[in-house]
Coordinates of C-alpha atoms in Angstrom, one line a residue:
M1 CA -22.7 18.7 -47.2
N2 CA -21.1 19.9 -43.8
A3 CA -24.4 18.8 -42.1
V4 CA -23.7 15.2 -42.7
N5 CA -22.7 13.4 -39.4
A6 CA -19.4 11.9 -40.7
D7 CA -17.0 10.0 -38.5
L8 CA -13.9 9.4 -40.5
H9 CA -11.3 7.9 -38.0
C10 CA -12.0 5.1 -35.5
H11 CA -10.6 2.1 -34.3
S12 CA -11.6 -1.6 -33.6
T13 CA -10.0 -4.7 -32.1
A14 CA -8.4 -5.3 -35.3
S15 CA -5.9 -2.8 -33.8
D16 CA -6.1 -0.9 -30.5
G17 CA -9.8 -0.4 -30.1
T18 CA -12.0 -2.3 -27.4
L19 CA -15.0 -3.0 -29.6
A20 CA -15.1 -5.7 -32.5
P21 CA -15.6 -4.0 -36.0
A22 CA -19.4 -4.9 -36.2
A23 CA -19.8 -3.4 -32.4
V24 CA -18.2 -0.1 -33.8
V25 CA -20.5 0.1 -36.7
R26 CA -23.7 -0.6 -34.7
R27 CA -22.5 2.0 -31.9
A28 CA -22.2 4.6 -34.8
H29 CA -25.3 3.8 -36.3
A30 CA -27.0 4.3 -32.9
N31 CA -25.3 7.5 -32.3
G32 CA -26.7 8.9 -35.7
V33 CA -23.6 8.6 -37.8
D34 CA -24.5 9.1 -41.5
L35 CA -21.0 8.2 -43.0
L36 CA -18.3 6.1 -41.1
A37 CA -14.7 5.0 -41.8
L38 CA -12.9 2.3 -39.8
T39 CA -9.1 3.3 -39.9
D40 CA -7.3 0.6 -37.7
H41 CA -3.7 1.3 -37.1
D42 CA -1.6 -0.3 -40.0
E43 CA -4.2 -3.0 -40.5
L44 CA -7.1 -3.8 -42.9
L45 CA -8.3 -7.0 -41.2
G46 CA -11.6 -5.5 -39.7
L47 CA -12.9 -4.0 -42.8
P48 CA -14.9 -6.8 -44.4
E49 CA -16.9 -7.2 -40.9
A50 CA -17.4 -3.7 -40.5
A51 CA -18.6 -3.2 -44.2
A52 CA -21.0 -6.1 -43.9
T53 CA -22.5 -4.7 -40.7
A54 CA -22.9 -1.3 -42.3
A55 CA -24.6 -2.7 -45.3
E56 CA -27.1 -4.4 -43.1
L57 CA -27.9 -1.2 -41.1
G58 CA -27.9 1.0 -44.3
L59 CA -24.9 3.0 -43.0
R60 CA -22.7 4.4 -45.6
F61 CA -19.2 3.0 -45.0
V62 CA -15.7 4.1 -46.1
P63 CA -12.9 1.5 -45.9
G64 CA -9.8 3.1 -44.3
V65 CA -6.6 2.6 -42.4
E66 CA -4.4 5.0 -40.2
V67 CA -0.6 4.6 -41.2
S68 CA 2.0 5.1 -38.8
V69 CA 4.8 7.4 -39.9
S70 CA 8.2 8.6 -38.8
W71 CA 8.5 12.3 -39.2
L72 CA 11.5 14.4 -37.8
D73 CA 11.9 12.7 -34.5
Q74 CA 8.3 11.6 -33.7
T75 CA 5.4 9.5 -34.9
V76 CA 2.6 11.2 -37.0
H77 CA -0.3 9.4 -38.6
I78 CA -1.9 9.5 -41.9
V79 CA -5.3 8.4 -42.5
G80 CA -6.2 6.8 -45.7
L81 CA -10.0 7.1 -46.7
G82 CA -11.8 5.0 -49.5
V83 CA -8.7 2.7 -49.9
D84 CA -9.1 -0.4 -51.9
P85 CA -8.3 -3.1 -49.2
S86 CA -7.2 -5.7 -52.0
N87 CA -4.4 -3.4 -53.2
A88 CA -1.2 -5.4 -53.2
A89 CA 1.1 -2.5 -52.4
L90 CA -0.9 -1.4 -49.7
I91 CA -1.2 -4.8 -48.0
A92 CA 2.7 -5.3 -48.5
G93 CA 3.4 -1.9 -47.1
L94 CA 1.2 -2.4 -44.0
D95 CA 2.8 -5.8 -43.4
R96 CA 6.2 -4.1 -43.3
V97 CA 5.1 -1.5 -40.7
R98 CA 3.5 -3.9 -38.6
S99 CA 6.5 -6.4 -38.5
G100 CA 8.4 -4.3 -36.0
R101 CA 5.7 -4.0 -33.4
D102 CA 6.5 -7.4 -31.6
G103 CA 10.0 -6.2 -31.1
R104 CA 9.0 -2.7 -29.8
A105 CA 6.7 -4.6 -27.4
A106 CA 9.3 -6.6 -25.9
K107 CA 11.5 -3.5 -25.5
I108 CA 8.7 -1.6 -23.7
A109 CA 8.0 -4.4 -21.4
A110 CA 11.8 -4.6 -20.6
E111 CA 11.8 -0.8 -19.8
L112 CA 8.8 -1.1 -17.5
D113 CA 10.3 -4.1 -15.8
R114 CA 13.5 -2.1 -15.0
I115 CA 11.4 0.4 -13.1
G116 CA 9.7 -2.4 -11.1
I117 CA 6.5 -3.1 -13.3
H118 CA 6.8 -6.8 -14.1
G119 CA 4.7 -8.9 -16.5
A120 CA 3.8 -6.0 -18.8
L121 CA 4.1 -7.8 -21.9
E122 CA 1.7 -10.8 -20.8
G123 CA -0.6 -8.2 -19.3
A124 CA -0.8 -6.1 -22.5
L125 CA -1.3 -9.3 -24.7
R126 CA -4.5 -10.1 -22.6
Y127 CA -5.9 -6.9 -24.2
V128 CA -4.9 -7.7 -27.7
G129 CA -7.7 -8.6 -30.1
N130 CA -5.4 -9.0 -33.1
P131 CA -2.3 -11.1 -32.4
A132 CA -0.4 -9.5 -35.3
L133 CA -0.9 -6.0 -33.7
I134 CA 0.2 -5.1 -30.3
S135 CA 0.4 -1.3 -29.4
R136 CA 1.1 1.1 -26.6
A137 CA -2.6 1.4 -25.8
H138 CA -2.6 -2.3 -24.8
F139 CA 0.2 -1.6 -22.4
A140 CA -1.7 1.4 -21.2
R141 CA -4.8 -0.6 -20.3
F142 CA -2.7 -3.1 -18.5
L143 CA -0.9 -0.2 -16.4
V144 CA -4.4 1.0 -15.5
E145 CA -5.3 -2.7 -14.3
A146 CA -2.2 -2.9 -12.4
G147 CA -2.9 0.5 -10.4
C148 CA -0.1 2.4 -12.0
A149 CA -2.3 5.2 -13.3
K150 CA -5.9 6.2 -12.9
N151 CA -6.7 6.2 -16.9
V152 CA -5.1 5.4 -20.1
H153 CA -4.4 9.3 -20.7
D154 CA -2.3 9.4 -17.5
V155 CA -0.3 6.2 -18.4
F156 CA 0.8 8.0 -21.7
L157 CA 1.7 11.1 -19.8
H158 CA 3.8 9.2 -17.2
Y159 CA 5.1 6.0 -18.8
L160 CA 4.6 5.9 -22.6
A161 CA 5.2 9.2 -24.0
R162 CA 8.7 10.3 -25.4
G163 CA 11.3 10.9 -22.5
K164 CA 9.1 8.7 -20.1
P165 CA 10.5 5.3 -18.7
G166 CA 8.4 2.9 -20.9
Y167 CA 9.0 4.8 -24.1
V168 CA 10.8 3.1 -26.9
D169 CA 11.7 4.7 -30.1
H170 CA 10.5 3.1 -33.4
V171 CA 10.9 3.7 -37.1
W172 CA 7.7 3.4 -39.1
A173 CA 6.7 4.2 -42.6
T174 CA 8.2 7.5 -44.3
L175 CA 5.5 10.1 -45.2
E176 CA 6.2 9.3 -48.9
D177 CA 5.4 5.7 -48.6
A178 CA 2.3 6.3 -46.6
V179 CA 0.7 8.9 -48.9
G180 CA 2.0 6.8 -51.9
W181 CA 0.3 3.7 -50.7
I182 CA -2.8 5.3 -49.8
K183 CA -3.1 7.2 -53.3
G184 CA -2.0 4.0 -55.0
A185 CA -5.0 2.2 -53.4
G186 CA -7.4 4.9 -54.8
G187 CA -7.8 6.6 -51.4
L188 CA -7.7 10.0 -50.1
A189 CA -4.7 10.9 -47.7
V190 CA -5.5 12.9 -44.4
I191 CA -3.0 14.2 -41.7
A192 CA -4.7 12.8 -38.5
H193 CA -5.1 14.7 -35.3
P194 CA -2.3 17.3 -35.9
G195 CA -2.8 19.1 -32.6
R196 CA -1.2 16.0 -30.9
Y197 CA 2.2 16.6 -32.5
R198 CA 4.9 18.3 -30.6
L199 CA 6.1 20.3 -33.8
S200 CA 7.1 24.0 -33.9
H201 CA 5.1 26.2 -36.3
V202 CA 8.1 26.1 -38.7
E203 CA 7.9 22.2 -38.3
M204 CA 4.2 22.1 -38.8
D205 CA 4.4 24.1 -41.8
I206 CA 7.0 21.8 -43.3
L207 CA 5.0 18.9 -42.6
F208 CA 1.8 20.3 -44.4
D209 CA 3.9 21.5 -47.4
K210 CA 5.5 18.2 -47.9
F211 CA 2.3 16.5 -47.4
R212 CA 0.6 18.6 -50.1
E213 CA 3.5 18.1 -52.4
L214 CA 3.1 14.4 -52.3
G215 CA -0.4 14.6 -53.1
G216 CA -2.1 14.7 -49.8
D217 CA -5.6 15.8 -49.8
A218 CA -7.0 16.7 -46.2
V219 CA -6.5 17.3 -42.5
E220 CA -8.3 16.5 -39.6
V221 CA -9.6 19.8 -38.2
A222 CA -12.6 18.6 -36.0
C223 CA -11.5 15.6 -33.9
G224 CA -11.6 14.1 -30.4
A225 CA -8.1 15.3 -29.7
H226 CA -8.7 19.0 -30.8
D227 CA -10.0 21.9 -28.3
G228 CA -11.9 24.7 -29.8
G229 CA -8.7 26.8 -30.5
Q230 CA -7.1 23.9 -32.4
V231 CA -10.2 23.3 -34.6
L232 CA -9.7 27.1 -35.5
A233 CA -6.0 26.7 -35.9
F234 CA -6.1 23.8 -38.3
A235 CA -9.0 25.3 -40.1
R236 CA -6.6 28.1 -41.0
M237 CA -3.8 25.5 -42.0
A238 CA -6.4 23.8 -44.3
R239 CA -7.0 27.2 -46.0
K240 CA -3.5 28.1 -46.3
F241 CA -2.5 24.8 -47.8
G242 CA -5.5 24.3 -49.9
L243 CA -6.5 21.0 -48.2
M244 CA -9.9 19.7 -47.6
A245 CA -11.2 19.2 -44.0
S246 CA -12.0 16.0 -42.1
R247 CA -14.1 15.3 -38.9
A248 CA -13.5 12.4 -36.7
S249 CA -13.8 11.0 -33.1
D250 CA -10.7 8.7 -33.1
F251 CA -12.9 6.5 -31.0
H252 CA -11.0 3.5 -29.4
G253 CA -13.6 2.6 -26.9
P254 CA -16.3 3.8 -24.4
E255 CA -13.7 4.0 -21.8
D256 CA -10.7 5.2 -23.6
S257 CA -11.8 8.0 -25.7
P258 CA -12.7 11.8 -25.1
I259 CA -15.6 11.8 -27.3
D260 CA -18.0 9.2 -28.6
L261 CA -18.5 8.1 -32.2
G262 CA -20.2 10.9 -34.2
R263 CA -19.6 13.6 -31.4
A264 CA -16.9 15.6 -33.0
P265 CA -17.8 19.4 -33.5
P266 CA -18.7 20.6 -36.8
L267 CA -16.4 22.0 -39.3
P268 CA -16.3 25.7 -40.1
P269 CA -18.6 26.1 -42.9
D270 CA -16.3 27.6 -45.5
L271 CA -14.0 24.5 -45.5
T272 CA -14.5 21.7 -48.1
P273 CA -15.4 18.6 -46.3
V274 CA -13.2 15.6 -47.5
W275 CA -16.6 13.6 -47.7
S276 CA -17.4 15.6 -50.8
R277 CA -15.1 13.3 -52.5
L278 CA -16.5 10.2 -50.8
I279 CA -20.2 10.3 -51.3

């Protein structure tokens, strides 16, 4: 079961990826992916195109989403796998989460204008594939184009992370809402890339404990954001909290992502892969 080349977290132009949903699926298939989930940020728009392309190619496809959550003083992400894209409560919840993005984008542009980077909103919008969803990644691509940084990673380090001049705080969904919407839509809830969160050991334990209490199912152990030490650390967390393990690239595009589709490291063999509940 662990030998399955599963990639259960990636993005398309329906959110902040650079490839259309069909192109993401074709690239995954060419890379030898056996099981793919498209998990755009707070958005289900790309799922029909991705599912149709996967069916044409004979690639097993899982409808997914990545929900933005406010936890303590930062944003964490909860991936939903195997959700019903027609579920009314999920659709309504994601609509509410997306509704604040335009206001945040205007504030980010104003903050960047204040430090001498002008036209950021118009520049970011040139990279937006879905008019209903503008994200920090779109601003990052504009800032690279404008010569403010050499790559998207550096933009986040110097402009868009907490405490930097282009950072704007925002209130997303609650953890309770995100897990509830996913479970209510028949899906499995997964803590995405926990190694990216600036949480103390105590805070991380509180997050995992609350997630499990709410009915959460799994954690991304092997993913594009984790180095070898973090894979081992979150494997221990999966064991400690009785969670299944997920594997994912978190692919956003050929130029934007540390690893390609299907290229995440394998899971430790003693963990229960989340795809055992999906196939």
